[in-house]
Short mmCIF file of C-alpha atoms in Angstrom, two decimals:
data_model
loop_
_atom_site.label_atom_id
_atom_site.label_comp_id
_atom_site.label_asym_id
_atom_site.label_seq_id
_atom_site.Cartn_x
_atom_site.Cartn_y
_atom_site.Cartn_z
CA UNK A 148 -9.48 -52.19 1.40
CA UNK A 149 -13.04 -50.97 0.87
CA UNK A 150 -13.03 -47.31 -0.24
CA UNK A 151 -15.58 -44.91 1.24
CA UNK A 152 -16.13 -41.21 0.65
CA UNK A 153 -13.30 -40.26 3.00
CA UNK A 154 -10.73 -42.56 1.38
CA UNK A 155 -11.74 -41.15 -2.00
CA UNK A 156 -10.41 -37.80 -0.80
CA UNK A 157 -7.06 -39.43 -0.05
CA UNK A 158 -7.02 -41.16 -3.43
CA UNK A 159 -7.24 -37.71 -5.02
CA UNK A 160 -4.14 -36.61 -3.12
CA UNK A 161 -2.24 -39.70 -4.28
CA UNK A 162 -3.16 -39.08 -7.92
CA UNK A 163 -1.89 -35.50 -7.64
CA UNK A 164 1.37 -36.54 -5.93
CA UNK A 165 2.19 -39.35 -8.37
CA UNK A 166 0.88 -37.56 -11.46
CA UNK A 167 -0.86 -40.81 -12.48
CA UNK A 168 -3.52 -41.05 -15.20
CA UNK A 169 -6.93 -41.50 -13.57
CA UNK A 170 -9.34 -44.05 -15.07
CA UNK A 171 -11.83 -44.23 -12.21
CA UNK A 172 -10.46 -47.41 -10.59
CA UNK A 173 -7.80 -46.53 -8.04
CA UNK A 174 -6.32 -50.02 -7.60
CA UNK A 175 -6.07 -50.49 -11.38
CA UNK A 176 -4.31 -47.13 -11.71
CA UNK A 177 -1.97 -48.01 -8.82
CA UNK A 178 -1.08 -51.29 -10.54
CA UNK A 179 -0.21 -49.46 -13.77
CA UNK A 180 1.95 -47.04 -11.78
CA UNK A 181 3.81 -49.94 -10.12
CA UNK A 182 4.56 -51.39 -13.57
CA UNK A 183 5.88 -48.11 -15.01
CA UNK A 184 9.40 -46.75 -15.37
CA UNK A 185 8.18 -43.68 -13.50
CA UNK A 186 7.63 -45.79 -10.37
CA UNK A 187 11.16 -47.14 -10.62
CA UNK A 188 12.57 -43.63 -11.07
CA UNK A 189 10.51 -42.24 -8.16
CA UNK A 190 11.55 -45.10 -5.87
CA UNK A 191 15.26 -44.81 -6.72
CA UNK A 192 15.08 -41.03 -6.26
CA UNK A 193 13.78 -41.68 -2.71
CA UNK A 194 10.58 -39.77 -3.34
CA UNK A 195 8.96 -41.89 -0.64
CA UNK A 196 9.97 -42.59 2.96
CA UNK A 197 8.29 -46.03 3.11
CA UNK A 198 8.14 -49.34 1.26
CA UNK A 199 5.38 -50.61 -1.06
CA UNK A 200 3.07 -53.59 -1.22
CA UNK A 201 0.85 -55.30 -3.79
CA UNK A 202 -1.54 -58.03 -2.62
CA UNK A 203 -2.82 -60.64 -5.06
CA UNK A 204 -6.61 -60.15 -4.98
CA UNK A 205 -7.16 -63.90 -5.53
CA UNK A 206 -4.65 -65.63 -3.26
CA UNK A 207 -4.15 -62.62 -0.91
CA UNK A 208 -0.39 -63.22 -1.05
CA UNK A 209 1.45 -60.00 -0.24
CA UNK A 210 4.38 -58.84 -2.38
CA UNK A 211 6.59 -56.29 -0.63
CA UNK A 212 9.22 -53.81 -1.84
CA UNK A 213 11.20 -52.52 1.12
CA UNK A 214 12.70 -49.06 1.38
CA UNK A 215 16.26 -48.97 -0.05
CA UNK A 216 15.72 -52.01 -2.30
CA UNK A 217 18.24 -52.76 -5.06
CA UNK A 218 17.57 -52.50 -8.80
CA UNK A 219 17.08 -56.29 -8.99
CA UNK A 220 14.56 -56.20 -6.15
CA UNK A 221 12.65 -53.36 -7.83
CA UNK A 222 12.58 -55.30 -11.12
CA UNK A 223 11.38 -58.47 -9.37
CA UNK A 224 8.59 -56.54 -7.63
CA UNK A 225 7.44 -55.02 -10.92
CA UNK A 226 7.46 -58.43 -12.65
CA UNK A 227 5.32 -59.94 -9.88
CA UNK A 228 2.84 -57.09 -10.18
CA UNK A 229 2.64 -57.50 -13.96
CA UNK A 230 1.87 -61.22 -13.53
CA UNK A 231 -1.17 -60.50 -11.35
CA UNK A 232 -4.58 -59.89 -12.87
CA UNK A 233 -5.66 -57.50 -10.10
CA UNK A 234 -4.10 -56.19 -6.90
CA UNK A 235 -5.27 -54.75 -3.63
CA UNK A 236 -3.50 -53.13 -0.66
CA UNK A 237 -4.01 -53.20 3.09
CA UNK A 238 -5.73 -50.35 4.87
CA UNK A 239 -2.57 -49.65 6.92
CA UNK A 240 -0.47 -49.28 3.75
CA UNK A 241 -3.09 -47.07 2.10
CA UNK A 242 -3.22 -44.79 5.15
CA UNK A 243 0.58 -44.55 5.29
CA UNK A 244 0.81 -43.89 1.56
CA UNK A 245 -1.91 -41.27 1.40
CA UNK A 246 -1.04 -39.42 4.61
CA UNK A 247 2.55 -38.93 3.38
CA UNK A 248 1.35 -36.99 0.33
CA UNK A 249 2.48 -33.35 0.62
CA UNK A 250 -1.04 -31.94 0.25
CA UNK A 251 -2.26 -30.17 3.37
CA UNK A 252 -5.74 -29.51 1.93
CA UNK A 253 -6.27 -33.21 1.18
CA UNK A 254 -5.33 -34.25 4.73
CA UNK A 255 -7.51 -31.53 6.27
CA UNK A 256 -10.41 -32.62 4.06
CA UNK A 257 -9.93 -36.24 5.11
CA UNK A 258 -9.84 -35.40 8.82
CA UNK A 259 -12.95 -33.25 8.51
CA UNK A 260 -14.68 -36.01 6.55
CA UNK A 261 -14.03 -38.50 9.37
CA UNK A 262 -15.29 -36.03 11.94
CA UNK A 263 -18.47 -35.50 9.94
CA UNK A 264 -19.09 -39.22 9.48
CA UNK A 265 -18.38 -40.11 13.11
CA UNK A 266 -19.90 -37.23 15.05
CA UNK A 267 -22.30 -34.94 13.28
CA UNK A 268 -25.95 -35.84 12.87
CA UNK A 269 -28.04 -34.61 9.96
CA UNK A 270 -26.82 -33.06 6.71
CA UNK A 271 -23.21 -31.95 6.27
CA UNK A 272 -20.66 -31.46 3.50
CA UNK A 273 -16.95 -31.80 2.78
CA UNK A 274 -15.39 -29.93 -0.16
CA UNK A 275 -12.39 -31.12 -2.18
CA UNK A 276 -10.91 -29.11 -5.07
CA UNK A 277 -8.40 -30.60 -7.51
CA UNK A 278 -7.24 -30.40 -11.10
CA UNK A 279 -10.38 -32.19 -12.33
CA UNK A 280 -12.80 -29.83 -10.63
CA UNK A 281 -14.57 -29.31 -7.33
CA UNK A 282 -16.31 -32.20 -5.59
CA UNK A 283 -18.74 -31.65 -2.73
CA UNK A 284 -19.40 -34.77 -0.66
CA UNK A 285 -22.78 -34.75 1.07
CA UNK A 286 -23.42 -36.83 4.17
CA UNK A 287 -26.54 -37.61 6.11
CA UNK A 288 -25.91 -39.17 9.51
CA UNK A 289 -29.18 -40.50 10.78
CA UNK A 290 -30.50 -39.31 14.11
CA UNK A 291 -31.80 -42.82 14.81
CA UNK A 292 -31.95 -46.19 13.06
CA UNK A 293 -35.52 -45.53 11.94
CA UNK A 294 -34.72 -42.07 10.56
CA UNK A 295 -35.53 -42.09 6.81
CA UNK A 296 -33.01 -40.73 4.31
CA UNK A 297 -33.69 -37.21 2.99
CA UNK A 298 -35.30 -36.57 -0.39
CA UNK A 299 -33.72 -34.02 -2.74
CA UNK A 300 -36.16 -31.22 -3.54
CA UNK A 301 -33.83 -28.84 -5.40
CA UNK A 302 -30.20 -27.88 -5.86
CA UNK A 303 -28.36 -24.95 -7.46
CA UNK A 304 -24.80 -24.00 -8.39
CA UNK A 305 -23.88 -20.40 -9.13
CA UNK A 306 -20.74 -19.70 -11.22
CA UNK A 307 -20.14 -23.44 -11.67
CA UNK A 308 -20.62 -25.94 -14.52
CA UNK A 309 -21.88 -29.34 -13.41
CA UNK A 310 -19.82 -32.37 -14.47
CA UNK A 311 -21.46 -35.23 -12.58
CA UNK A 312 -23.57 -36.04 -9.53
CA UNK A 313 -24.85 -39.10 -7.68
CA UNK A 314 -28.32 -37.76 -6.84
CA UNK A 315 -31.35 -36.35 -8.67
CA UNK A 316 -34.29 -34.13 -7.85
CA UNK A 317 -36.95 -36.22 -6.19
CA UNK A 318 -34.43 -38.93 -5.37
CA UNK A 319 -33.18 -40.15 -2.01
CA UNK A 320 -29.77 -39.22 -0.65
CA UNK A 321 -27.98 -42.45 0.16
CA UNK A 322 -24.90 -42.89 2.38
CA UNK A 323 -22.42 -41.68 -0.26
CA UNK A 324 -23.46 -38.62 -2.27
CA UNK A 325 -21.38 -36.18 -4.27
CA UNK A 326 -21.53 -33.56 -7.00
CA UNK A 327 -18.59 -32.48 -9.15
CA UNK A 328 -18.38 -29.26 -11.14
CA UNK A 329 -15.83 -26.84 -12.52
CA UNK A 330 -15.58 -23.09 -12.22
CA UNK A 331 -17.23 -21.08 -14.99
CA UNK A 332 -15.23 -17.99 -13.97
CA UNK A 333 -12.27 -18.75 -11.67
CA UNK A 334 -12.30 -15.25 -10.21
CA UNK A 335 -15.91 -15.51 -8.97
CA UNK A 336 -17.15 -17.15 -5.80
CA UNK A 337 -19.18 -20.35 -6.16
CA UNK A 338 -22.31 -21.01 -4.13
CA UNK A 339 -23.79 -24.51 -3.88
CA UNK A 340 -27.27 -24.96 -2.43
CA UNK A 341 -29.07 -28.25 -1.82
CA UNK A 342 -32.61 -28.37 -0.44
CA UNK A 343 -34.16 -31.54 0.98
CA UNK A 344 -37.29 -32.46 2.88
CA UNK A 345 -35.08 -32.46 6.00
CA UNK A 346 -33.70 -29.00 5.42
CA UNK A 347 -31.04 -27.29 3.28
CA UNK A 348 -27.26 -27.49 3.15
CA UNK A 349 -24.95 -25.07 1.34
CA UNK A 350 -21.30 -24.27 0.61
CA UNK A 351 -19.48 -21.06 -0.34
CA UNK A 352 -16.20 -21.43 -2.25
CA UNK A 353 -14.12 -18.29 -2.70
CA UNK A 354 -13.03 -17.28 -6.19
CA UNK A 355 -9.45 -17.99 -7.13
CA UNK A 356 -6.96 -15.10 -6.98
CA UNK A 357 -6.55 -13.22 -10.25
CA UNK A 358 -4.83 -10.07 -11.44
CA UNK A 359 -3.52 -8.08 -8.49
CA UNK A 360 -4.51 -10.77 -5.96
CA UNK A 361 -3.02 -13.78 -7.77
CA UNK A 362 0.53 -13.94 -6.49
CA UNK A 363 0.09 -13.02 -2.82
CA UNK A 364 -0.13 -15.95 -0.38
CA UNK A 365 -2.06 -15.60 2.89
CA UNK A 366 -0.06 -13.75 5.53
CA UNK A 367 1.49 -11.34 3.02
CA UNK A 368 1.56 -7.76 4.37
CA UNK A 369 1.48 -4.88 1.90
CA UNK A 370 2.24 -1.25 2.63
CA UNK A 371 0.00 0.94 0.50
CA UNK A 372 -0.52 4.61 -0.20
CA UNK A 373 -4.22 3.85 -0.82
CA UNK A 374 -6.86 4.25 1.83
CA UNK A 375 -8.72 1.12 2.95
CA UNK A 376 -11.73 2.08 0.84
CA UNK A 377 -9.55 2.64 -2.24
CA UNK A 378 -7.64 -0.60 -1.62
CA UNK A 379 -10.88 -2.60 -1.38
CA UNK A 380 -12.04 -1.14 -4.68
CA UNK A 381 -8.78 -2.00 -6.47
CA UNK A 382 -8.64 -5.56 -5.11
CA UNK A 383 -12.41 -6.15 -5.44
CA UNK A 384 -12.41 -7.08 -1.79
CA UNK A 385 -15.57 -8.12 0.08
CA UNK A 386 -17.73 -7.63 -3.04
CA UNK A 387 -19.80 -10.80 -2.56
CA UNK A 388 -20.78 -9.95 1.02
CA UNK A 389 -24.60 -9.47 1.02
CA UNK A 390 -24.67 -6.68 3.65
CA UNK A 391 -21.50 -4.95 2.28
CA UNK A 392 -19.96 -4.53 5.73
CA UNK A 393 -16.49 -6.04 5.91
CA UNK A 394 -16.55 -9.74 6.79
CA UNK A 395 -13.49 -11.99 6.84
CA UNK A 396 -15.41 -14.87 5.24
CA UNK A 397 -15.99 -12.79 2.08
CA UNK A 398 -12.67 -10.94 2.00
CA UNK A 399 -9.20 -11.61 0.68
CA UNK A 400 -7.64 -8.67 2.54
CA UNK A 401 -7.92 -6.99 5.92
CA UNK A 402 -6.38 -3.82 7.34
CA UNK A 403 -3.68 -4.54 9.93
CA UNK A 404 -5.63 -3.07 12.82
CA UNK A 405 -5.98 -6.11 15.09
CA UNK A 406 -9.50 -6.99 13.95
CA UNK A 407 -10.86 -10.50 14.53
CA UNK A 408 -11.07 -13.00 11.65
CA UNK A 409 -13.15 -16.14 11.21
CA UNK A 410 -11.52 -19.49 12.02
CA UNK A 411 -12.22 -20.67 8.46
CA UNK A 412 -9.96 -17.99 6.94
CA UNK A 413 -6.84 -19.19 5.18
CA UNK A 414 -4.66 -17.05 7.47
CA UNK A 415 -6.27 -18.49 10.61
CA UNK A 416 -5.67 -22.05 9.42
CA UNK A 417 -2.15 -21.42 8.14
CA UNK A 418 -1.01 -19.59 11.30
CA UNK A 419 -2.23 -22.18 13.81
CA UNK A 420 -5.71 -20.87 14.46
CA UNK A 421 -4.85 -17.18 14.58
CA UNK A 422 -7.83 -15.21 15.88
CA UNK A 423 -6.83 -11.65 14.98
CA UNK A 424 -4.77 -9.94 12.30
CA UNK A 425 -1.69 -8.08 13.60
CA UNK A 426 -2.19 -4.50 14.79
CA UNK A 427 0.40 -2.41 12.93
CA UNK A 428 -1.12 0.99 13.54
CA UNK A 429 1.59 3.54 14.36
CA UNK A 430 4.52 1.09 14.27
CA UNK A 431 7.47 0.20 12.02
CA UNK A 432 8.18 -3.40 10.99
CA UNK A 433 11.40 -5.14 12.01
CA UNK A 434 12.70 -8.49 10.76
CA UNK A 435 13.21 -11.32 13.25
CA UNK A 436 16.76 -12.55 13.89
CA UNK A 437 15.82 -15.95 12.44
CA UNK A 438 13.38 -16.59 9.59
CA UNK A 439 14.26 -20.23 8.91
CA UNK A 440 14.58 -22.45 12.00
CA UNK A 441 16.96 -24.67 10.02
CA UNK A 442 19.12 -21.86 8.69
CA UNK A 443 22.32 -23.53 9.92
CA UNK A 444 21.42 -26.74 8.09
CA UNK A 445 20.79 -24.71 4.95
CA UNK A 446 24.17 -23.01 5.17
CA UNK A 447 22.86 -19.62 6.29
CA UNK A 448 25.21 -17.74 8.67
CA UNK A 449 23.72 -16.17 11.82
CA UNK A 450 22.58 -12.55 11.65
CA UNK A 451 25.57 -10.17 12.22
CA UNK A 452 25.82 -8.70 15.70
CA UNK A 453 25.65 -5.10 14.38
CA UNK A 454 22.34 -5.97 12.67
CA UNK A 455 20.84 -8.20 15.34
CA UNK A 456 17.74 -7.37 17.38
CA UNK A 457 18.93 -7.33 21.03
CA UNK A 458 15.56 -8.77 22.08
CA UNK A 459 16.37 -12.26 20.81
CA UNK A 460 13.83 -14.99 19.91
CA UNK A 461 10.88 -12.66 19.61
CA UNK A 462 7.45 -14.10 18.85
CA UNK A 463 5.97 -12.95 15.53
CA UNK A 464 3.56 -10.10 16.06
CA UNK A 465 5.15 -9.04 19.36
CA UNK A 466 5.50 -5.32 20.03
CA UNK A 467 8.88 -3.88 21.03
CA UNK A 468 8.51 -0.65 23.01
CA UNK A 469 10.48 2.46 22.10
CA UNK A 470 13.92 2.88 23.65
CA UNK A 471 17.20 4.69 23.00
CA UNK A 472 20.59 3.02 23.22
CA UNK A 473 22.64 3.48 26.37
CA UNK A 474 25.19 6.27 25.87
CA UNK A 475 26.96 9.25 27.52
CA UNK A 476 27.54 12.91 26.71
CA UNK A 477 30.73 15.00 26.82
CA UNK A 478 30.38 18.51 28.22
CA UNK A 479 32.03 21.07 25.95
CA UNK A 480 34.57 23.67 27.07
CA UNK A 481 33.12 26.79 28.60
CA UNK A 482 34.45 30.07 30.16
CA UNK A 483 34.31 30.20 33.94
CA UNK A 484 35.87 33.09 35.91
CA UNK A 485 37.85 34.21 32.86
CA UNK A 486 39.38 30.76 32.22
CA UNK A 487 38.36 28.42 29.36
CA UNK A 488 38.07 24.86 30.56
CA UNK A 489 35.91 21.73 30.55
CA UNK A 490 34.08 21.82 33.86
CA UNK A 491 34.24 18.80 36.11
CA UNK A 492 30.86 18.12 37.60
CA UNK A 493 31.32 18.84 40.42
CA UNK A 494 34.86 19.24 41.80
CA UNK A 495 36.03 20.58 45.15
CA UNK A 496 39.21 21.94 43.53
CA UNK A 497 39.52 25.75 43.87
CA UNK A 498 42.47 26.19 41.53
CA UNK A 499 41.54 28.01 38.38
CA UNK A 500 38.05 27.27 37.16
CA UNK A 501 38.13 23.53 37.85
CA UNK A 502 34.65 22.70 39.04
CA UNK A 503 33.86 26.37 39.55
CA UNK A 504 30.43 26.46 37.95
CA UNK A 505 29.45 29.99 38.98
CA UNK A 506 32.75 31.69 38.06
CA UNK A 507 33.44 32.94 41.60
CA UNK A 508 36.63 30.83 42.07
CA UNK A 509 35.21 30.05 45.48
CA UNK A 510 33.74 26.63 46.13
CA UNK A 511 30.24 27.45 47.21
CA UNK A 512 27.20 25.30 47.92
CA UNK A 513 26.28 25.57 44.27
CA UNK A 514 29.55 23.88 43.33
CA UNK A 515 29.34 20.94 45.74
CA UNK A 516 29.20 17.35 44.41
CA UNK A 517 25.80 16.97 46.01
CA UNK A 518 24.38 19.32 43.40
CA UNK A 519 23.72 17.45 40.07
CA UNK A 520 24.62 18.91 36.71
CA UNK A 521 21.33 18.99 34.74
CA UNK A 522 21.26 19.22 30.96
CA UNK A 523 18.16 20.90 29.58
CA UNK A 524 15.44 18.79 27.90
CA UNK A 525 15.28 18.83 24.11
CA UNK A 526 13.33 16.95 21.42
CA UNK A 527 9.82 15.60 21.06
CA UNK A 528 7.69 12.76 22.47
CA UNK A 529 9.54 9.79 20.84
CA UNK A 530 12.68 8.67 18.98
CA UNK A 531 12.06 8.13 15.25
CA UNK A 532 13.69 8.33 11.83
CA UNK A 533 12.31 10.43 8.98
CA UNK A 534 9.17 8.70 7.73
CA UNK A 535 6.01 8.93 5.66
CA UNK A 536 2.54 7.77 6.71
CA UNK A 537 1.20 4.71 4.82
CA UNK A 538 -1.30 1.90 5.47
CA UNK A 539 -0.68 -1.82 6.08
CA UNK A 540 -3.00 -4.52 4.69
CA UNK A 541 -2.72 -8.32 5.10
CA UNK A 542 -3.90 -11.21 2.90
CA UNK A 543 -6.32 -13.46 4.85
CA UNK A 544 -7.87 -15.70 2.13
#
């Protein structure tokens, strides 16, 4: 397996998943992990849904540990690994191993990296952030075979402290270029700029949530007594936007008014390429009948019938129009022709006041069943409970 810039992204995800000490040589670190008690514990705890391999770098003999192996088989595998000077693994095993790591950002970075390498011509970047800092991988896909590599004229990092880089001012960008740095102030946005004789390339990395913003994941909706202007001030929202008009790329929050958001926003990526925030103007919020699609498997009973939304299986963000529940009314006793009775609407009976709506004790045209009994209108323009006006805001980055 020959690592390139894209596989290096996956290596980072494996390190994070296994919590392995990083020395700079992935295969050496993997060998040490195989030999450790932690590997045995992880394997027996069924942390992985696949088997493992270790190939002797000299003889290319493959040693395999199958899923569900016994303690003796695990011990034998570890002893074989310890006896080898160096190991390698096949590309298919590496792909299976790395793509099973529960790190969505790593996988997205890897996919984007492959797209950049295979399709895009000219300068492009892929960003990967981990515990050891932020690494920006810089690619130059030549327009033609005779296209010379770009020369670095200048570069700049704002709000970041450089750790290492593979290029220098005045030097040529080769096939694999990267720069690693850490945040000088986690709450501030980082801007990376690289200028070459073939044009510039840049990256904007949003500051990490802090204070009020720290514990709210994307998609969280807050109801607030503050106006949008006051809320932006409190949350320091959109402050890095050069023209100061709201822009989803520079904002952590948006008002729930249906406005469009950029496809790069965390909310758009998390909610399957959502294009607009929900429009909650003038409406109440109502919980879906099911939050967890596997609620039965998790021992959660179905929602009680008295609590259930009659419009079952609603799509998130769908509007339910106003409606009142089907019902009837009882007409109270009234005095007709000197007799107190509950009128029957409309009876042909002339005895007493039964159905005698005009008190004449004579069935007239007014009393006939063809004449409807109309109850006077009352109320306003909608059905609603007592309420207070507030604003809804949603986390988008």
